[in-house]
């Protein structure tokens, strides 16, 4: 079995250099959408690092991280021993941040390791067949309009014996208690529906292993990675402000697609902006699927 959660992890103190580098980027002049993405990158770090190690992905020699964003998985794979890693993404601003973080990590990345970030579409990769022995994808599938093309590309660039590891959200496995107001529930549903119209899929987690198997992968592991928290949710919280910004940016698309009227959107967003709950339980769940190209 590839997944071994009780294996010995590297000293967690090693991550502080990377964490500091990302904190520095957060205090630079990023726009709100990139701050939101970077906050998500930082928040997901412990689960991703544990997973990379428990799956022994550090044993691989040449890795490709699809939709690498600010590069966390690329740096983390380097730290656990992968000697050659590419990160690709369509967002040039995210790649610029990843390259900046890379330069600030001087001495932290093992000297024998080569890292490269490239602007590229994950559904049309500019790599030869059978180039890598590991392909990873974190929180990318939910954004692409052709997940089958993404799976096919991962298969194509992997050599025989290679591993594809994909990690995704599944909003159907999220729980909030007490339940938010109807206005907030309708706004979040409108956002998901808008994302779906654009080709995204917030229920993609449960579909990963079937898609991989249909492509030809042998499924080695399917894991549920829950993240539960309890605490107040106040309008002044950074997370709340970033969520508000995310939905406001989607407002025109939500109205243009007829999901909500402008009046409904404006009414709900005002409630969303001001709603305060003293306590809140929140469970968010990621699904990881690992396929082997036999
Ligand atoms: C939610 S972010 C995740 C970033 C990173 N994997 C992480 O876990 O922090 C999704 C990333 O996928 C990128 N992306 C979306 N569609 C893409 C595509 N077709 N090809 C490559 N990257 C894409 C976005 O630019 C964004 O950086």
Short mmCIF file of C-alpha atoms and ligand atoms in Angstrom, two decimals:
data_model
loop_
_atom_site.label_atom_id
_atom_site.label_comp_id
_atom_site.label_asym_id
_atom_site.label_seq_id
_atom_site.Cartn_x
_atom_site.Cartn_y
_atom_site.Cartn_z
CA UNK A 1 0.00 0.00 0.00
CA UNK A 2 1.45 3.33 -1.05
CA UNK A 3 -0.30 5.43 1.64
CA UNK A 4 1.40 5.19 5.02
CA UNK A 5 0.25 7.90 7.47
CA UNK A 6 2.47 6.57 10.28
CA UNK A 7 5.76 6.94 8.42
CA UNK A 8 8.39 9.25 9.89
CA UNK A 9 7.99 12.76 8.50
CA UNK A 10 10.88 15.18 8.06
CA UNK A 11 11.44 17.72 10.86
CA UNK A 12 8.45 20.12 10.53
CA UNK A 13 10.78 23.00 11.49
CA UNK A 14 12.12 22.83 7.94
CA UNK A 15 8.94 24.47 6.61
CA UNK A 16 9.41 27.74 8.52
CA UNK A 17 11.65 29.21 5.76
CA UNK A 18 9.00 28.51 3.13
CA UNK A 19 6.21 29.79 5.39
CA UNK A 20 8.13 33.05 5.97
CA UNK A 21 8.69 33.48 2.23
CA UNK A 22 4.92 33.20 1.61
CA UNK A 23 4.11 35.55 4.50
CA UNK A 24 6.41 38.12 2.87
CA UNK A 25 4.53 37.74 -0.42
CA UNK A 26 1.24 38.27 1.43
CA UNK A 27 2.48 41.63 2.65
CA UNK A 28 3.53 42.71 -0.86
CA UNK A 29 1.18 44.54 -3.24
CA UNK A 30 -0.80 41.55 -4.56
CA UNK A 31 -4.35 42.14 -5.75
CA UNK A 32 -7.22 40.74 -3.67
CA UNK A 33 -7.81 37.70 -5.88
CA UNK A 34 -4.16 36.65 -5.52
CA UNK A 35 -4.21 37.37 -1.76
CA UNK A 36 -7.22 35.04 -1.54
CA UNK A 37 -5.41 32.32 -3.49
CA UNK A 38 -2.22 32.74 -1.49
CA UNK A 39 -4.15 32.58 1.79
CA UNK A 40 -5.67 29.29 0.56
CA UNK A 41 -2.19 28.04 -0.38
CA UNK A 42 -0.86 28.82 3.11
CA UNK A 43 -3.92 27.32 4.84
CA UNK A 44 -3.69 24.06 2.88
CA UNK A 45 0.04 23.60 3.56
CA UNK A 46 -0.11 21.18 6.56
CA UNK A 47 -2.51 18.75 4.84
CA UNK A 48 -0.56 18.83 1.56
CA UNK A 49 2.81 18.33 3.25
CA UNK A 50 1.54 15.39 5.29
CA UNK A 51 0.02 13.84 2.16
CA UNK A 52 3.14 14.22 0.01
CA UNK A 53 5.14 12.41 2.65
CA UNK A 54 2.57 9.74 3.55
CA UNK A 55 2.37 8.85 -0.17
CA UNK A 56 6.18 8.72 -0.35
CA UNK A 57 6.19 11.08 -3.33
CA UNK A 58 9.69 12.21 -2.35
CA UNK A 59 11.01 8.92 -3.81
CA UNK A 60 10.29 10.12 -7.37
CA UNK A 61 12.92 11.54 -9.73
CA UNK A 62 11.19 13.88 -12.14
CA UNK A 63 7.91 15.56 -11.20
CA UNK A 64 5.42 17.91 -12.81
CA UNK A 65 2.94 19.92 -10.74
CA UNK A 66 -0.07 21.02 -12.81
CA UNK A 67 -1.69 24.36 -11.92
CA UNK A 68 1.21 25.04 -9.56
CA UNK A 69 -0.01 28.54 -8.64
CA UNK A 70 2.50 30.09 -6.24
CA UNK A 71 4.53 26.87 -6.30
CA UNK A 72 4.00 25.32 -2.85
CA UNK A 73 3.92 21.69 -3.99
CA UNK A 74 6.98 22.27 -6.18
CA UNK A 75 9.01 23.57 -3.22
CA UNK A 76 7.66 20.90 -0.88
CA UNK A 77 8.51 18.07 -3.30
CA UNK A 78 12.02 19.53 -3.54
CA UNK A 79 12.31 19.57 0.26
CA UNK A 80 11.33 15.90 0.57
CA UNK A 81 13.86 14.76 -2.02
CA UNK A 82 12.57 15.00 -5.61
CA UNK A 83 15.60 16.19 -7.64
CA UNK A 84 13.83 17.68 -10.69
CA UNK A 85 10.44 19.44 -10.68
CA UNK A 86 8.45 21.58 -13.11
CA UNK A 87 5.51 23.71 -12.08
CA UNK A 88 3.13 24.92 -14.79
CA UNK A 89 0.25 27.36 -14.62
CA UNK A 90 -1.68 29.65 -16.97
CA UNK A 91 -1.47 32.60 -14.56
CA UNK A 92 1.69 34.61 -15.27
CA UNK A 93 1.27 36.67 -12.06
CA UNK A 94 1.20 33.51 -9.91
CA UNK A 95 4.27 32.20 -11.74
CA UNK A 96 6.09 35.48 -11.08
CA UNK A 97 5.36 35.09 -7.35
CA UNK A 98 6.56 31.45 -7.44
CA UNK A 99 9.79 32.56 -9.13
CA UNK A 100 10.25 35.34 -6.59
CA UNK A 101 9.71 32.91 -3.70
CA UNK A 102 12.17 30.53 -5.37
CA UNK A 103 14.86 33.22 -5.48
CA UNK A 104 14.23 34.07 -1.82
CA UNK A 105 14.68 30.41 -0.83
CA UNK A 106 18.36 30.50 -1.79
CA UNK A 107 20.13 27.72 0.15
CA UNK A 108 16.89 26.09 1.34
CA UNK A 109 16.31 24.08 -1.84
CA UNK A 110 18.85 21.22 -2.00
CA UNK A 111 21.64 22.36 -4.40
CA UNK A 112 21.31 19.21 -6.52
CA UNK A 113 17.63 19.95 -7.19
CA UNK A 114 16.43 21.79 -10.30
CA UNK A 115 13.11 23.66 -10.30
CA UNK A 116 11.42 25.44 -13.14
CA UNK A 117 8.12 27.30 -13.49
CA UNK A 118 6.53 27.69 -16.92
CA UNK A 119 3.39 29.34 -18.26
CA UNK A 120 1.43 26.49 -19.84
CA UNK A 121 -2.06 25.07 -20.12
CA UNK A 122 -2.44 21.80 -18.21
CA UNK A 123 -4.87 20.47 -20.82
CA UNK A 124 -2.34 20.96 -23.67
CA UNK A 125 1.10 20.32 -22.20
CA UNK A 126 4.23 21.23 -24.06
CA UNK A 127 6.18 18.17 -22.86
CA UNK A 128 7.14 14.96 -24.66
CA UNK A 129 5.33 11.70 -23.88
CA UNK A 130 6.69 9.75 -20.89
CA UNK A 131 8.78 12.64 -19.49
CA UNK A 132 7.89 12.32 -15.78
CA UNK A 133 7.58 9.63 -13.12
CA UNK A 134 5.28 11.79 -10.98
CA UNK A 135 2.49 14.23 -11.89
CA UNK A 136 0.60 16.12 -9.19
CA UNK A 137 -2.38 18.44 -9.29
CA UNK A 138 -3.70 20.38 -6.29
CA UNK A 139 -7.02 22.22 -6.54
CA UNK A 140 -6.76 22.55 -10.34
CA UNK A 141 -9.48 20.18 -11.62
CA UNK A 142 -12.21 22.34 -10.07
CA UNK A 143 -11.27 25.16 -12.50
CA UNK A 144 -10.83 23.40 -15.83
CA UNK A 145 -13.62 22.99 -18.37
CA UNK A 146 -12.25 19.71 -19.76
CA UNK A 147 -11.17 17.47 -16.86
CA UNK A 148 -10.84 14.50 -19.25
CA UNK A 149 -8.23 16.36 -21.30
CA UNK A 150 -6.35 17.12 -18.07
CA UNK A 151 -6.36 13.43 -17.06
CA UNK A 152 -5.29 12.40 -20.57
CA UNK A 153 -2.37 14.84 -20.50
CA UNK A 154 -1.22 13.57 -17.10
CA UNK A 155 -1.33 10.04 -18.53
CA UNK A 156 0.58 11.02 -21.70
CA UNK A 157 3.50 12.77 -19.99
CA UNK A 158 3.91 10.00 -17.39
CA UNK A 159 6.25 7.11 -18.07
CA UNK A 160 5.12 3.52 -17.38
CA UNK A 161 5.23 2.96 -13.63
CA UNK A 162 4.57 6.66 -12.98
CA UNK A 163 2.14 8.05 -10.44
CA UNK A 164 -0.57 10.70 -10.81
CA UNK A 165 -1.77 12.29 -7.56
CA UNK A 166 -4.71 14.71 -7.71
CA UNK A 167 -6.31 16.52 -4.77
CA UNK A 168 -9.64 18.32 -5.05
CA UNK A 169 -12.51 19.95 -3.24
CA UNK A 170 -15.91 18.37 -2.93
CA UNK A 171 -18.43 20.90 -1.68
CA UNK A 172 -21.01 18.16 -1.19
CA UNK A 173 -18.87 17.05 1.75
CA UNK A 174 -18.84 20.46 3.48
CA UNK A 175 -20.80 21.08 6.67
CA UNK A 176 -21.49 24.35 8.49
CA UNK A 177 -23.31 24.58 11.83
CA UNK A 178 -25.31 26.63 12.67
CA UNK A 179 -26.45 26.94 9.09
CA UNK A 180 -25.90 30.37 7.54
CA UNK A 181 -28.88 32.53 6.60
CA UNK A 182 -30.85 31.76 3.45
CA UNK A 183 -29.30 34.80 1.77
CA UNK A 184 -25.77 33.48 2.31
CA UNK A 185 -26.73 29.94 1.26
CA UNK A 186 -28.31 31.27 -1.96
CA UNK A 187 -25.26 33.44 -2.70
CA UNK A 188 -22.84 30.53 -2.30
CA UNK A 189 -25.09 28.32 -4.45
CA UNK A 190 -25.20 31.09 -7.08
CA UNK A 191 -21.39 31.28 -7.03
CA UNK A 192 -21.06 27.49 -7.48
CA UNK A 193 -23.58 27.57 -10.31
CA UNK A 194 -21.69 30.43 -12.01
CA UNK A 195 -18.41 28.48 -11.67
CA UNK A 196 -20.14 25.44 -13.18
CA UNK A 197 -21.31 27.52 -16.18
CA UNK A 198 -17.70 28.54 -16.73
CA UNK A 199 -16.67 24.87 -16.81
CA UNK A 200 -15.59 24.54 -13.16
CA UNK A 201 -16.89 21.80 -10.87
CA UNK A 202 -17.02 22.11 -7.07
CA UNK A 203 -18.04 18.43 -6.72
CA UNK A 204 -15.05 17.15 -8.66
CA UNK A 205 -13.38 15.38 -5.70
CA UNK A 206 -15.65 12.32 -5.85
CA UNK A 207 -15.14 12.02 -9.62
CA UNK A 208 -11.33 11.92 -9.69
CA UNK A 209 -10.75 8.19 -9.21
CA UNK A 210 -13.37 7.17 -11.80
CA UNK A 211 -11.94 9.62 -14.34
CA UNK A 212 -8.43 8.30 -13.72
CA UNK A 213 -9.55 4.69 -13.99
CA UNK A 214 -11.36 5.40 -17.27
CA UNK A 215 -8.10 6.87 -18.56
CA UNK A 216 -6.27 3.61 -17.76
CA UNK A 217 -4.75 4.31 -14.35
CA UNK A 218 -4.79 1.65 -11.65
CA UNK A 219 -6.16 3.37 -8.56
CA UNK A 220 -3.69 2.96 -5.71
CA UNK A 221 -5.39 5.08 -3.07
CA UNK A 222 -8.41 7.30 -2.51
CA UNK A 223 -8.23 9.44 0.60
CA UNK A 224 -10.57 11.78 2.42
CA UNK A 225 -8.79 14.75 3.99
CA UNK A 226 -11.16 16.52 6.40
CA UNK A 227 -10.41 19.92 7.86
CA UNK A 228 -12.67 20.98 10.72
CA UNK A 229 -12.58 24.26 12.61
CA UNK A 230 -14.72 25.97 15.19
CA UNK A 231 -14.85 29.69 15.77
CA UNK A 232 -16.71 32.91 15.28
CA UNK A 233 -17.28 34.30 11.82
CA UNK A 234 -17.14 38.09 11.86
CA UNK A 235 -17.36 40.57 8.98
CA UNK A 236 -13.91 41.90 9.97
CA UNK A 237 -12.20 38.47 9.55
CA UNK A 238 -9.77 38.36 6.63
CA UNK A 239 -11.29 35.07 5.42
CA UNK A 240 -14.74 36.65 5.38
CA UNK A 241 -13.49 39.70 3.50
CA UNK A 242 -11.76 37.53 0.90
CA UNK A 243 -14.91 35.40 0.48
CA UNK A 244 -16.95 38.57 0.08
CA UNK A 245 -14.51 39.84 -2.54
CA UNK A 246 -14.64 36.48 -4.38
CA UNK A 247 -18.43 36.64 -4.63
CA UNK A 248 -18.52 40.36 -5.49
CA UNK A 249 -16.08 39.79 -8.36
CA UNK A 250 -18.45 37.09 -9.65
CA UNK A 251 -21.51 39.38 -9.35
CA UNK A 252 -21.72 40.46 -13.00
CA UNK A 253 -21.39 36.86 -14.25
CA UNK A 254 -24.02 35.63 -11.77
CA UNK A 255 -26.47 38.29 -12.97
CA UNK A 256 -25.60 37.95 -16.69
CA UNK A 257 -26.20 34.20 -16.52
CA UNK A 258 -29.62 34.81 -14.93
CA UNK A 259 -28.74 32.89 -11.75
CA UNK A 260 -29.85 35.84 -9.57
CA UNK A 261 -31.35 39.20 -10.46
CA UNK A 262 -29.23 42.28 -9.72
CA UNK A 263 -31.65 43.21 -6.91
CA UNK A 264 -31.37 39.74 -5.33
CA UNK A 265 -27.59 39.79 -5.63
CA UNK A 266 -27.32 43.25 -4.03
CA UNK A 267 -29.72 42.33 -1.21
CA UNK A 268 -27.90 39.06 -0.41
CA UNK A 269 -24.44 40.56 -0.63
CA UNK A 270 -25.42 43.25 1.91
CA UNK A 271 -26.61 40.55 4.32
CA UNK A 272 -23.45 38.52 3.61
CA UNK A 273 -21.26 41.54 4.36
CA UNK A 274 -22.86 42.13 7.76
CA UNK A 275 -23.84 38.69 9.04
CA UNK A 276 -22.18 37.83 12.33
CA UNK A 277 -22.36 34.52 14.16
CA UNK A 278 -20.89 33.99 17.60
CA UNK A 279 -19.89 30.38 16.98
CA UNK A 280 -19.59 28.28 13.89
CA UNK A 281 -18.49 24.74 13.12
CA UNK A 282 -17.09 24.35 9.64
CA UNK A 283 -15.96 21.16 7.92
CA UNK A 284 -14.30 21.22 4.54
CA UNK A 285 -13.23 18.05 2.84
CA UNK A 286 -10.62 17.37 0.17
CA UNK A 287 -10.40 14.14 -1.79
CA UNK A 288 -7.05 12.75 -2.97
CA UNK A 289 -6.85 10.12 -5.69
CA UNK A 290 -3.63 8.35 -6.66
CA UNK A 291 -3.33 6.49 -9.94
CA UNK A 292 -0.53 4.26 -11.25
CA UNK A 293 0.30 4.00 -14.96
CA UNK A 294 1.11 0.29 -15.08
C1 LIG B 1 -6.79 27.11 -6.56
S1 LIG B 1 -5.31 27.44 -7.43
C2 LIG B 1 -4.26 26.16 -6.77
C3 LIG B 1 -2.81 26.50 -6.89
C4 LIG B 1 -1.84 25.47 -6.27
N1 LIG B 1 -1.95 24.19 -6.91
C5 LIG B 1 -2.07 25.34 -4.78
O1 LIG B 1 -2.54 24.30 -4.33
O2 LIG B 1 -1.78 26.30 -4.06
C6 LIG B 1 -5.65 26.85 -9.06
C7 LIG B 1 -4.55 27.18 -10.05
O3 LIG B 1 -4.84 26.54 -11.29
C8 LIG B 1 -4.45 27.43 -12.33
N2 LIG B 1 -5.14 27.00 -13.57
C9 LIG B 1 -6.46 27.09 -13.88
N3 LIG B 1 -6.68 26.54 -15.09
C10 LIG B 1 -5.48 26.08 -15.56
C11 LIG B 1 -5.07 25.39 -16.73
N4 LIG B 1 -5.94 25.06 -17.69
N5 LIG B 1 -3.77 25.06 -16.86
C12 LIG B 1 -2.87 25.39 -15.89
N6 LIG B 1 -3.20 26.05 -14.76
C13 LIG B 1 -4.49 26.38 -14.60
C14 LIG B 1 -4.85 28.79 -11.82
O4 LIG B 1 -4.15 29.82 -12.51
C15 LIG B 1 -4.44 28.67 -10.36
O5 LIG B 1 -3.11 29.07 -10.15
#
